[in-house]
Each structure stands twice: as structure tokens, then as C-alpha cells.
CSV table of C-alpha atoms in Angstrom, one decimal:
chain,number,residue,atom,x,y,z
F,278,UNK,CA,28.6,-8.5,-18.2
F,279,UNK,CA,28.2,-9.5,-14.3
F,280,UNK,CA,27.0,-7.6,-11.1
F,281,UNK,CA,28.4,-7.2,-8.5
F,282,UNK,CA,26.2,-8.5,-5.5
F,283,UNK,CA,26.9,-8.3,-1.2
F,284,UNK,CA,27.0,-11.4,0.3
F,285,UNK,CA,25.7,-11.3,5.0
F,286,UNK,CA,29.9,-11.3,5.5
F,287,UNK,CA,29.9,-8.0,3.9
F,288,UNK,CA,32.3,-9.4,0.9
F,289,UNK,CA,31.1,-8.7,-2.6
F,290,UNK,CA,31.1,-11.6,-5.2
F,291,UNK,CA,30.6,-11.1,-8.7
F,292,UNK,CA,27.4,-13.0,-11.1
F,293,UNK,CA,27.0,-13.5,-14.9
F,294,UNK,CA,23.7,-13.4,-15.4
F,295,UNK,CA,21.6,-15.0,-17.9
F,296,UNK,CA,20.4,-13.5,-21.3
F,297,UNK,CA,17.8,-15.3,-22.2
F,298,UNK,CA,14.9,-17.4,-19.9
F,299,UNK,CA,13.6,-20.9,-19.5
F,300,UNK,CA,12.2,-21.3,-22.2
F,301,UNK,CA,8.3,-22.5,-21.6
F,302,UNK,CA,5.4,-23.3,-22.8
F,303,UNK,CA,1.5,-22.8,-22.3
F,304,UNK,CA,-1.0,-25.9,-23.9
F,305,UNK,CA,-4.0,-27.8,-21.2
F,306,UNK,CA,-5.6,-26.9,-18.5
F,307,UNK,CA,-4.1,-29.5,-15.6
F,308,UNK,CA,-5.9,-32.5,-15.1
F,309,UNK,CA,-3.6,-34.9,-12.2
F,310,UNK,CA,-3.4,-32.2,-9.8
F,311,UNK,CA,-5.4,-28.1,-8.6
F,312,UNK,CA,-2.9,-25.5,-8.5
F,313,UNK,CA,-3.6,-22.0,-6.9
F,314,UNK,CA,-1.4,-19.5,-6.1
F,315,UNK,CA,-1.4,-16.7,-2.7
F,316,UNK,CA,-1.1,-14.1,-4.8
F,317,UNK,CA,0.3,-10.9,-3.5
F,318,UNK,CA,-0.4,-6.5,-3.3
F,319,UNK,CA,1.2,-4.2,-5.3
F,320,UNK,CA,0.6,-0.4,-3.3
F,321,UNK,CA,-0.2,2.5,-4.9
F,322,UNK,CA,3.5,3.9,-5.2
F,323,UNK,CA,2.7,7.2,-5.0
F,324,UNK,CA,-0.5,7.6,-1.7
F,325,UNK,CA,0.4,9.6,0.2
F,326,UNK,CA,1.5,6.4,3.4
F,327,UNK,CA,2.7,5.8,6.2
F,328,UNK,CA,3.2,1.7,8.2
F,329,UNK,CA,-0.4,2.8,9.9
F,330,UNK,CA,-2.3,3.8,6.8
F,331,UNK,CA,-5.2,1.7,5.5
F,332,UNK,CA,-3.8,-0.3,2.8
F,333,UNK,CA,-3.6,2.4,-0.3
F,334,UNK,CA,-3.3,-0.4,-3.3
F,335,UNK,CA,-2.6,-0.3,-7.4
F,336,UNK,CA,-5.0,-2.0,-9.0
F,337,UNK,CA,-4.9,-1.8,-11.9
F,338,UNK,CA,-1.4,-3.6,-11.4
F,339,UNK,CA,-2.6,-5.5,-8.7
F,340,UNK,CA,-5.5,-7.4,-11.5
F,341,UNK,CA,-3.4,-7.6,-13.6
F,342,UNK,CA,-0.8,-9.7,-11.6
F,343,UNK,CA,-4.0,-12.5,-11.6
F,344,UNK,CA,-4.5,-12.3,-14.6
F,345,UNK,CA,-0.5,-12.9,-15.5
F,346,UNK,CA,-1.9,-15.7,-13.1
F,347,UNK,CA,-4.7,-17.6,-14.5
F,348,UNK,CA,-3.2,-17.3,-18.4
F,349,UNK,CA,-0.4,-20.2,-17.3
F,350,UNK,CA,-3.5,-21.8,-15.9
F,351,UNK,CA,-2.7,-21.1,-11.9
F,352,UNK,CA,-5.9,-20.8,-9.5
F,353,UNK,CA,-5.7,-18.1,-7.4
F,354,UNK,CA,-6.0,-17.8,-3.8
F,355,UNK,CA,-6.5,-14.4,-3.4
F,356,UNK,CA,-6.8,-12.1,0.0
F,357,UNK,CA,-4.3,-14.3,2.1
F,358,UNK,CA,-1.3,-14.2,3.9
F,359,UNK,CA,0.0,-14.0,0.7
F,360,UNK,CA,-1.7,-10.5,-0.1
F,361,UNK,CA,0.1,-9.0,3.4
F,362,UNK,CA,-3.5,-10.1,5.2
F,363,UNK,CA,-3.3,-9.1,8.7
F,364,UNK,CA,0.3,-7.1,7.9
F,365,UNK,CA,0.0,-4.3,6.3
F,366,UNK,CA,-3.6,-5.2,4.4
F,367,UNK,CA,-7.1,-4.9,6.8
F,368,UNK,CA,-11.2,-6.0,6.6
F,369,UNK,CA,-11.1,-3.4,4.9
F,370,UNK,CA,-9.0,-4.0,1.7
F,371,UNK,CA,-9.3,-7.3,1.6
F,372,UNK,CA,-13.4,-7.4,1.1
F,373,UNK,CA,-11.7,-4.7,-1.7
F,374,UNK,CA,-10.1,-7.1,-3.2
F,375,UNK,CA,-12.3,-10.0,-3.2
F,376,UNK,CA,-14.9,-7.9,-5.2
F,377,UNK,CA,-12.2,-6.8,-7.7
F,378,UNK,CA,-10.8,-10.0,-8.0
F,379,UNK,CA,-14.0,-11.8,-8.1
F,380,UNK,CA,-15.6,-10.2,-10.7
F,381,UNK,CA,-11.9,-10.0,-13.1
F,382,UNK,CA,-11.8,-13.8,-12.4
F,383,UNK,CA,-15.4,-14.4,-13.8
F,384,UNK,CA,-15.1,-12.8,-17.0
F,385,UNK,CA,-11.5,-14.2,-17.3
F,386,UNK,CA,-12.4,-17.4,-17.0
F,387,UNK,CA,-10.5,-18.0,-13.2
F,388,UNK,CA,-9.9,-20.1,-10.8
F,389,UNK,CA,-10.6,-18.3,-7.1
F,390,UNK,CA,-10.3,-18.9,-3.8
F,391,UNK,CA,-10.6,-15.9,-0.9
F,392,UNK,CA,-10.2,-15.5,2.7
F,393,UNK,CA,-12.0,-15.7,5.0
F,394,UNK,CA,-10.4,-14.2,8.6
F,395,UNK,CA,-11.8,-12.6,11.0
F,396,UNK,CA,-9.8,-9.4,10.8
F,397,UNK,CA,-11.7,-6.9,11.4
F,398,UNK,CA,-11.9,-7.9,15.0
F,399,UNK,CA,-9.6,-4.8,16.1
F,400,UNK,CA,-8.7,-5.6,20.1
F,401,UNK,CA,-9.6,-9.0,22.6
F,402,UNK,CA,-12.9,-10.5,21.4
F,403,UNK,CA,-15.6,-13.4,22.9
F,404,UNK,CA,-16.4,-16.7,21.3
F,405,UNK,CA,-19.7,-14.6,19.9
F,406,UNK,CA,-18.2,-12.3,17.9
F,407,UNK,CA,-15.3,-14.6,16.9
F,408,UNK,CA,-18.1,-16.5,15.3
F,409,UNK,CA,-20.2,-13.1,14.3
F,410,UNK,CA,-16.7,-11.8,12.2
F,411,UNK,CA,-15.9,-15.1,10.5
F,412,UNK,CA,-19.7,-14.3,9.4
F,413,UNK,CA,-20.2,-11.3,7.9
F,414,UNK,CA,-16.7,-12.0,5.7
F,415,UNK,CA,-17.6,-15.7,4.5
F,416,UNK,CA,-21.4,-14.8,3.6
F,417,UNK,CA,-19.3,-11.3,2.0
F,418,UNK,CA,-17.1,-14.6,0.0
F,419,UNK,CA,-20.4,-16.5,-0.9
F,420,UNK,CA,-21.9,-14.1,-2.4
F,421,UNK,CA,-18.6,-12.9,-4.4
F,422,UNK,CA,-18.6,-16.2,-6.4
F,423,UNK,CA,-15.6,-17.7,-4.9
F,424,UNK,CA,-15.3,-20.8,-2.9
F,425,UNK,CA,-14.0,-19.6,0.9
F,426,UNK,CA,-11.1,-20.6,2.3
F,427,UNK,CA,-12.0,-20.4,5.9
F,428,UNK,CA,-8.9,-18.9,7.9
F,429,UNK,CA,-7.2,-19.8,10.7
F,430,UNK,CA,-8.0,-16.5,13.0
F,431,UNK,CA,-5.4,-14.9,15.7
F,432,UNK,CA,-8.6,-13.9,17.7
F,433,UNK,CA,-10.0,-17.8,18.1
F,434,UNK,CA,-7.1,-18.4,18.6
F,435,UNK,CA,-6.9,-15.9,21.9
F,436,UNK,CA,-10.7,-16.5,22.7
F,437,UNK,CA,-10.6,-20.6,23.0
F,438,UNK,CA,-9.7,-21.6,25.9
F,439,UNK,CA,-10.4,-26.0,24.6
F,440,UNK,CA,-10.0,-27.9,21.0
F,441,UNK,CA,-14.4,-27.5,22.3
F,442,UNK,CA,-13.9,-24.0,21.3
F,443,UNK,CA,-12.9,-25.1,17.9
F,444,UNK,CA,-14.4,-28.2,17.0
F,445,UNK,CA,-17.8,-25.9,18.2
F,446,UNK,CA,-16.8,-22.2,16.1
F,447,UNK,CA,-15.1,-24.7,13.3
F,448,UNK,CA,-19.0,-27.0,13.1
F,449,UNK,CA,-21.3,-23.1,12.8
F,450,UNK,CA,-19.7,-21.7,10.1
F,451,UNK,CA,-19.2,-25.6,8.1
F,452,UNK,CA,-23.0,-25.8,9.5
F,453,UNK,CA,-24.0,-22.8,8.0
F,454,UNK,CA,-22.1,-22.1,3.9
F,455,UNK,CA,-23.4,-22.9,1.2
F,456,UNK,CA,-20.7,-23.9,-0.3
F,457,UNK,CA,-18.2,-26.7,1.4
F,458,UNK,CA,-15.1,-25.7,2.1
F,459,UNK,CA,-11.0,-24.8,2.3
F,460,UNK,CA,-9.9,-24.8,5.8
F,461,UNK,CA,-6.8,-23.8,6.2
F,462,UNK,CA,-4.9,-24.3,9.2
F,463,UNK,CA,-1.2,-22.2,9.3
F,464,UNK,CA,1.5,-23.0,11.1
F,465,UNK,CA,3.2,-20.3,14.1
F,466,UNK,CA,6.4,-19.6,12.2
F,467,UNK,CA,4.2,-18.0,9.5
F,468,UNK,CA,2.1,-15.9,12.6
F,469,UNK,CA,2.8,-15.8,15.2
F,470,UNK,CA,-0.1,-14.5,17.3
F,471,UNK,CA,-1.4,-18.5,15.7
F,472,UNK,CA,0.7,-20.8,18.6
F,473,UNK,CA,-1.5,-24.0,20.3
F,474,UNK,CA,-4.1,-23.3,17.1
F,475,UNK,CA,-6.7,-26.0,17.4
F,476,UNK,CA,-6.7,-25.8,21.0
F,477,UNK,CA,-2.9,-27.5,21.7
F,478,UNK,CA,0.7,-26.9,21.5
F,479,UNK,CA,1.1,-30.2,20.7
F,480,UNK,CA,0.9,-30.9,17.5
F,481,UNK,CA,-0.7,-34.4,17.7
F,482,UNK,CA,-3.4,-33.5,19.7
F,483,UNK,CA,-4.2,-30.6,17.4
F,484,UNK,CA,-4.2,-32.6,14.4
F,485,UNK,CA,-7.0,-35.4,16.0
F,486,UNK,CA,-9.0,-31.4,16.7
F,487,UNK,CA,-8.4,-30.8,13.6
F,488,UNK,CA,-9.5,-34.0,11.8
F,489,UNK,CA,-12.4,-34.1,14.9
F,490,UNK,CA,-13.4,-30.9,12.9
F,491,UNK,CA,-13.0,-32.8,9.5
F,492,UNK,CA,-14.8,-36.0,9.9
F,493,UNK,CA,-17.2,-34.6,11.4
F,494,UNK,CA,-18.9,-32.4,8.6
F,495,UNK,CA,-17.0,-34.1,5.4
F,496,UNK,CA,-19.1,-32.9,2.9
F,497,UNK,CA,-18.9,-28.9,3.6
F,498,UNK,CA,-15.6,-29.5,3.9
F,499,UNK,CA,-14.2,-29.6,0.0
F,500,UNK,CA,-10.3,-29.1,1.5
F,501,UNK,CA,-7.9,-28.3,3.3
F,502,UNK,CA,-4.4,-26.1,3.6
F,503,UNK,CA,-1.8,-27.8,5.3
F,504,UNK,CA,0.8,-25.1,6.0
F,505,UNK,CA,3.5,-26.6,9.0
F,506,UNK,CA,6.6,-27.1,6.9
F,507,UNK,CA,6.6,-30.1,8.1
F,508,UNK,CA,5.7,-33.2,5.1
F,509,UNK,CA,5.8,-35.9,7.8
F,510,UNK,CA,3.2,-34.2,9.1
F,511,UNK,CA,0.9,-33.9,6.2
F,512,UNK,CA,1.7,-36.6,4.4
F,513,UNK,CA,0.0,-38.3,7.4
F,514,UNK,CA,-2.6,-35.4,7.5
F,515,UNK,CA,-4.0,-36.3,3.8
F,516,UNK,CA,-3.6,-40.2,4.8
F,517,UNK,CA,-6.1,-39.8,7.5
F,518,UNK,CA,-9.1,-37.0,5.3
F,519,UNK,CA,-12.4,-38.3,4.4
F,520,UNK,CA,-12.7,-39.8,1.2
F,521,UNK,CA,-12.7,-37.3,-1.0
F,522,UNK,CA,-11.3,-33.8,0.9
F,523,UNK,CA,-8.3,-33.5,-1.2
F,524,UNK,CA,-4.9,-31.9,0.7
F,525,UNK,CA,-3.5,-28.6,-0.3
F,526,UNK,CA,0.1,-28.4,0.0
F,527,UNK,CA,1.3,-25.0,1.6
F,528,UNK,CA,4.4,-26.0,2.5
F,529,UNK,CA,6.9,-23.7,0.7
F,530,UNK,CA,10.1,-26.0,1.8
F,531,UNK,CA,8.8,-29.9,0.8
F,532,UNK,CA,6.4,-28.8,-2.3
F,533,UNK,CA,7.6,-31.0,-5.3
F,534,UNK,CA,7.5,-34.1,-3.2
F,535,UNK,CA,4.1,-33.4,-1.4
F,536,UNK,CA,1.9,-32.5,-5.2
F,537,UNK,CA,4.0,-35.7,-6.1
F,538,UNK,CA,2.7,-38.2,-4.0
F,539,UNK,CA,3.3,-41.7,-3.2
F,540,UNK,CA,1.7,-44.6,-3.7
F,541,UNK,CA,-1.3,-43.9,-0.8
F,542,UNK,CA,-1.3,-40.6,-3.1
F,543,UNK,CA,-0.7,-36.7,-3.8
F,544,UNK,CA,-1.3,-33.4,-2.2
F,545,UNK,CA,-3.1,-30.6,-4.4
F,546,UNK,CA,-1.4,-26.9,-4.1
F,547,UNK,CA,-1.8,-24.2,-2.9
F,548,UNK,CA,1.3,-22.4,-1.8
F,549,UNK,CA,2.5,-18.6,-2.0
F,550,UNK,CA,5.5,-19.5,-3.8
F,551,UNK,CA,3.8,-20.4,-7.0
F,552,UNK,CA,3.6,-16.8,-7.2
F,553,UNK,CA,7.6,-16.1,-8.2
F,554,UNK,CA,6.7,-19.4,-9.5
F,555,UNK,CA,3.3,-19.5,-11.5
F,556,UNK,CA,5.0,-19.9,-14.9
F,557,UNK,CA,7.7,-22.9,-14.2
F,558,UNK,CA,5.9,-23.4,-12.1
F,559,UNK,CA,2.7,-24.8,-14.4
F,560,UNK,CA,4.6,-26.2,-17.0
F,561,UNK,CA,5.9,-28.7,-14.1
F,562,UNK,CA,2.4,-29.2,-13.6
F,563,UNK,CA,2.2,-30.2,-17.5
F,564,UNK,CA,4.3,-32.2,-17.3
F,565,UNK,CA,3.5,-34.3,-14.5
F,566,UNK,CA,-0.2,-35.0,-15.8
F,567,UNK,CA,1.5,-36.8,-18.5
F,568,UNK,CA,2.7,-39.4,-15.8
F,569,UNK,CA,6.3,-38.0,-15.9
F,570,UNK,CA,7.0,-37.8,-12.3
F,571,UNK,CA,11.1,-37.6,-12.5
F,572,UNK,CA,10.8,-34.8,-15.2
F,573,UNK,CA,8.2,-33.2,-13.0
F,574,UNK,CA,11.5,-32.6,-10.1
F,575,UNK,CA,14.1,-31.7,-12.6
F,576,UNK,CA,11.4,-29.0,-13.4
F,577,UNK,CA,10.8,-28.5,-9.6
F,578,UNK,CA,13.6,-29.9,-6.8
F,579,UNK,CA,15.8,-27.1,-8.3
F,580,UNK,CA,13.7,-24.8,-7.0
F,581,UNK,CA,13.4,-25.3,-3.9
F,582,UNK,CA,17.0,-24.0,-3.4
F,583,UNK,CA,14.5,-20.4,-3.7
F,584,UNK,CA,12.0,-21.1,-1.6
F,585,UNK,CA,14.0,-22.6,1.6
F,586,UNK,CA,16.2,-18.4,1.2
F,587,UNK,CA,12.3,-16.4,0.6
F,588,UNK,CA,11.1,-18.9,3.4
F,589,UNK,CA,13.9,-18.3,6.3
F,590,UNK,CA,12.9,-16.8,9.7
F,591,UNK,CA,11.6,-15.0,10.8
F,592,UNK,CA,9.0,-16.3,8.0
F,593,UNK,CA,6.1,-13.7,8.0
F,594,UNK,CA,8.9,-12.1,5.7
F,595,UNK,CA,8.3,-14.2,3.0
F,596,UNK,CA,5.7,-10.9,1.5
F,597,UNK,CA,8.9,-8.8,0.3
F,598,UNK,CA,11.0,-11.3,-1.4
F,599,UNK,CA,7.1,-12.2,-3.2
F,600,UNK,CA,7.1,-8.6,-4.3
F,601,UNK,CA,10.9,-8.4,-4.9
F,602,UNK,CA,11.3,-10.7,-7.8
F,603,UNK,CA,7.4,-9.3,-8.8
F,604,UNK,CA,9.2,-5.8,-9.9
F,605,UNK,CA,12.5,-7.9,-11.2
F,606,UNK,CA,10.4,-9.8,-12.9
F,607,UNK,CA,8.4,-6.3,-14.7
F,608,UNK,CA,5.4,-7.5,-12.6
F,609,UNK,CA,5.1,-3.7,-11.4
F,610,UNK,CA,6.9,-1.0,-12.3
F,611,UNK,CA,8.8,0.1,-8.6
F,612,UNK,CA,9.7,-2.3,-4.9
F,613,UNK,CA,6.9,-0.4,-2.4
F,614,UNK,CA,4.6,-2.5,-1.0
F,615,UNK,CA,1.6,-1.9,2.3
F,616,UNK,CA,2.9,-1.3,4.9
F,617,UNK,CA,6.5,-0.2,4.1
F,618,UNK,CA,7.5,-4.2,4.4
F,619,UNK,CA,9.5,-3.3,1.6
F,620,UNK,CA,12.4,-2.7,4.7
F,621,UNK,CA,12.0,-5.9,6.1
F,622,UNK,CA,14.7,-7.9,4.6
F,623,UNK,CA,18.0,-6.9,4.7
F,624,UNK,CA,19.8,-6.1,1.2
F,625,UNK,CA,22.3,-9.4,1.1
F,626,UNK,CA,18.9,-11.0,1.3
F,627,UNK,CA,17.4,-10.1,-2.0
F,628,UNK,CA,21.2,-10.7,-3.0
F,629,UNK,CA,20.8,-13.8,-2.5
F,630,UNK,CA,17.2,-13.7,-3.8
F,631,UNK,CA,17.6,-12.6,-7.4
F,632,UNK,CA,21.5,-15.0,-8.0
F,633,UNK,CA,18.9,-17.8,-7.3
F,634,UNK,CA,16.0,-17.1,-9.6
F,635,UNK,CA,19.0,-15.5,-12.1
F,636,UNK,CA,19.9,-18.9,-12.1
F,637,UNK,CA,16.8,-21.3,-12.9
F,638,UNK,CA,15.4,-18.2,-15.8
F,639,UNK,CA,12.5,-16.7,-14.4
F,640,UNK,CA,13.1,-13.1,-15.5
F,641,UNK,CA,10.9,-12.4,-18.9
F,642,UNK,CA,13.0,-9.8,-19.2
F,643,UNK,CA,16.5,-10.4,-17.8
F,644,UNK,CA,17.8,-7.0,-18.8
F,645,UNK,CA,15.2,-5.6,-16.6
F,646,UNK,CA,16.0,-7.2,-14.0
F,647,UNK,CA,19.8,-6.7,-14.0
F,648,UNK,CA,19.4,-3.4,-14.1
F,649,UNK,CA,16.5,-3.1,-10.9
F,650,UNK,CA,19.1,-5.0,-9.3
F,651,UNK,CA,21.4,-2.9,-10.3
F,652,UNK,CA,19.5,0.7,-9.8
F,653,UNK,CA,18.3,-0.9,-6.1
F,654,UNK,CA,22.4,-1.5,-5.2
F,655,UNK,CA,23.1,1.8,-6.6
F,656,UNK,CA,20.2,3.3,-3.4
F,657,UNK,CA,21.9,1.2,-0.7
F,658,UNK,CA,25.7,2.1,-1.8
F,659,UNK,CA,26.9,-1.2,-4.4
F,660,UNK,CA,29.3,0.6,-7.1
F,661,UNK,CA,29.8,-1.5,-10.3
């Protein structure tokens, strides 16, 4: 059996789908790394909504996917950009997502951390209003019992006029947080509105300000998540962190080498690509737990081509590929996204994503994935 897939040049190529998924095992909790998957949300396909409507979520399917990640030992990073935060999911929807997922985590004993931002602000804001928005969200996450991730703020990027403004806002939040938090530096490739974050477009200067925030409050920073797609810079930052502050890689291009680490240290992980890679990523980390770095790399290195494909520019649309693969894998019954974002990638992009994921053995039911891919191709006029 074969399937014809369109390429970017308009021609069709033949792919022979796998007949069996990759054989994976489940096992004990991870011992060498802490690993979070940022998780997508499942839209309600029957909602009568438009791209401008509040997000309509299928809560049963959304929570079922989180249980899938927890079942493999992964933590869930909730209400992050992978969940279309700021790209279809507004603060009201994110708040409900946090409450529901945190309660679900308690019921199953799953690890969870939740995004704290300022997206309830819908227009220009003062620094005081930015602080207040962060405080509101931080209070909700702390009340839910989840770990807080202080996300980069579009409103702060717009309101701040100097590095000192960042030092002031983050210092205020860290002083009042009841538990240590994770600081998230999201690069402009993920969100163009974050250009010049930490008060400078010069990354060396911005890095110094970022590290100054941490150095002033090391007891309130559990870790950092670096999403700059720059392995060298992440390694430099993690080597300059105070003792006890973790580095969680958010680099969806270079994660195998960053998690494996070197003689001077390693990164933990908080990655959007671990949404579709969850079971395989978990298997790789358990191999790493035994001290078998080569075995870890042998499992995870082949996944980088898929990740780089999903995260190709415009990088912010990677969520479309993540949800597409969740549909092919049978985690949801449809390929509909909040805000209509399923239209953000092309048919050749989807075809290549299917081909790469199938080659890795990511689909629990390869036949189902093949049938769904053929149905999508037929909608676009590709006959088999």
C-alpha cells in the first residue's frame, strides 16, 4: 500500500506507510531530567464560532491528551504558546484551562506548571497595569496548586522603555510569589511582538539583564525556559546561572544535544515538540537515566528533522503541525483549531509532516493515520 503526497514543487511522490508503530515501553519516573511537554488544546469542532470568537474548547479531549502525556511520565506545561495563548486562546479561556488541568493533575498525580502572562490587557498599558495583570494571573495559578511560569509579555515589551523597567516588574513579581517560579524568555521568532525583550535587541545586553533578574532573586527562581533557537546562547546562559537554578531548554531545533549536556552541565526540557513526540521522548529520557547518552541520542536525534519542519518560519505557526499530528495519531477526532489556525500551513507542509512522523513510527495506529491523511488529501483534490 502506498500514498501519493504533494511536494512544494507541485509534483506528487509516493510514500509507503509503516504498518507497525515504534515499539515503546513505559517505566519508572525520570531520574536524571525534569521534562515538560507544552500541550495543545483541542477545539470544539461543532461550535458556531469565528476566528474572532472566544475559544470554544473540547474539554474532554483536551484533558484526555494531558492524561496521555502524564501516563508516559512527562509533566504538562499548561496554557503556554503551544495552547495558542495569544493566538486564539484568550485569558478567560486560559484561566479555565489552568483550573481544569490543575485539578486533573491532582487527581492523577501528574506534574504541571502553568503560564502566567498579561493577555487580559487588550490595548496599550502602563507598567503599573502590566504588573497588576501579572499579579492577577499569578494568584490564579498559585491558587490552583500549579507551578507558575512567568511568560514573556507583549504588553511589557510595548510599555518598557529600558532594562530597568524589566528589572522593576520582574523583581516586584518575584518578591511576592509564594513559591519559586520558572522564567520564560520567548524569542521573537515565536512572537514578533517580543522583539527587544529585556530592554534591548542586542542579545548579549538582553542576556545580561535576564541574568541580573535571576541573580537578584535566586531563591524565587526555580528555573528558566530559554526559547531562542540558539544552542550556543542557551549553553552560555545555563553556565552562568546561580547554583540550584535549572535551565529548561525550549529550543525545538537543538534539544537532543542540550538535554544530553556536556561536562559542565545539561538542560532539562520544556518543549512544544514533546507534544507529538511524548512517548518517544519519554523512552529516550529513560535511556538517558541509565547513563546511556549514545542510546538517548540514537532515539531522539532522528526526530529533529520533524521538529525543524514543524517549527520552520513563520515559527509561531508550529501549533498547526502539532495539532495535525495529534489528529493523525488518534488523540482527537478532527483537525479543527481554535481561531481557525488549521489553515496556517500548506498541504505540502502537512504531507511532509505526515511522512516524517510516519517514518519515526509516531502513530499508534498507522492505518488510521494513513486513512486520515488520504481524507485530507482528497479534500484538496489529490486522488490516490
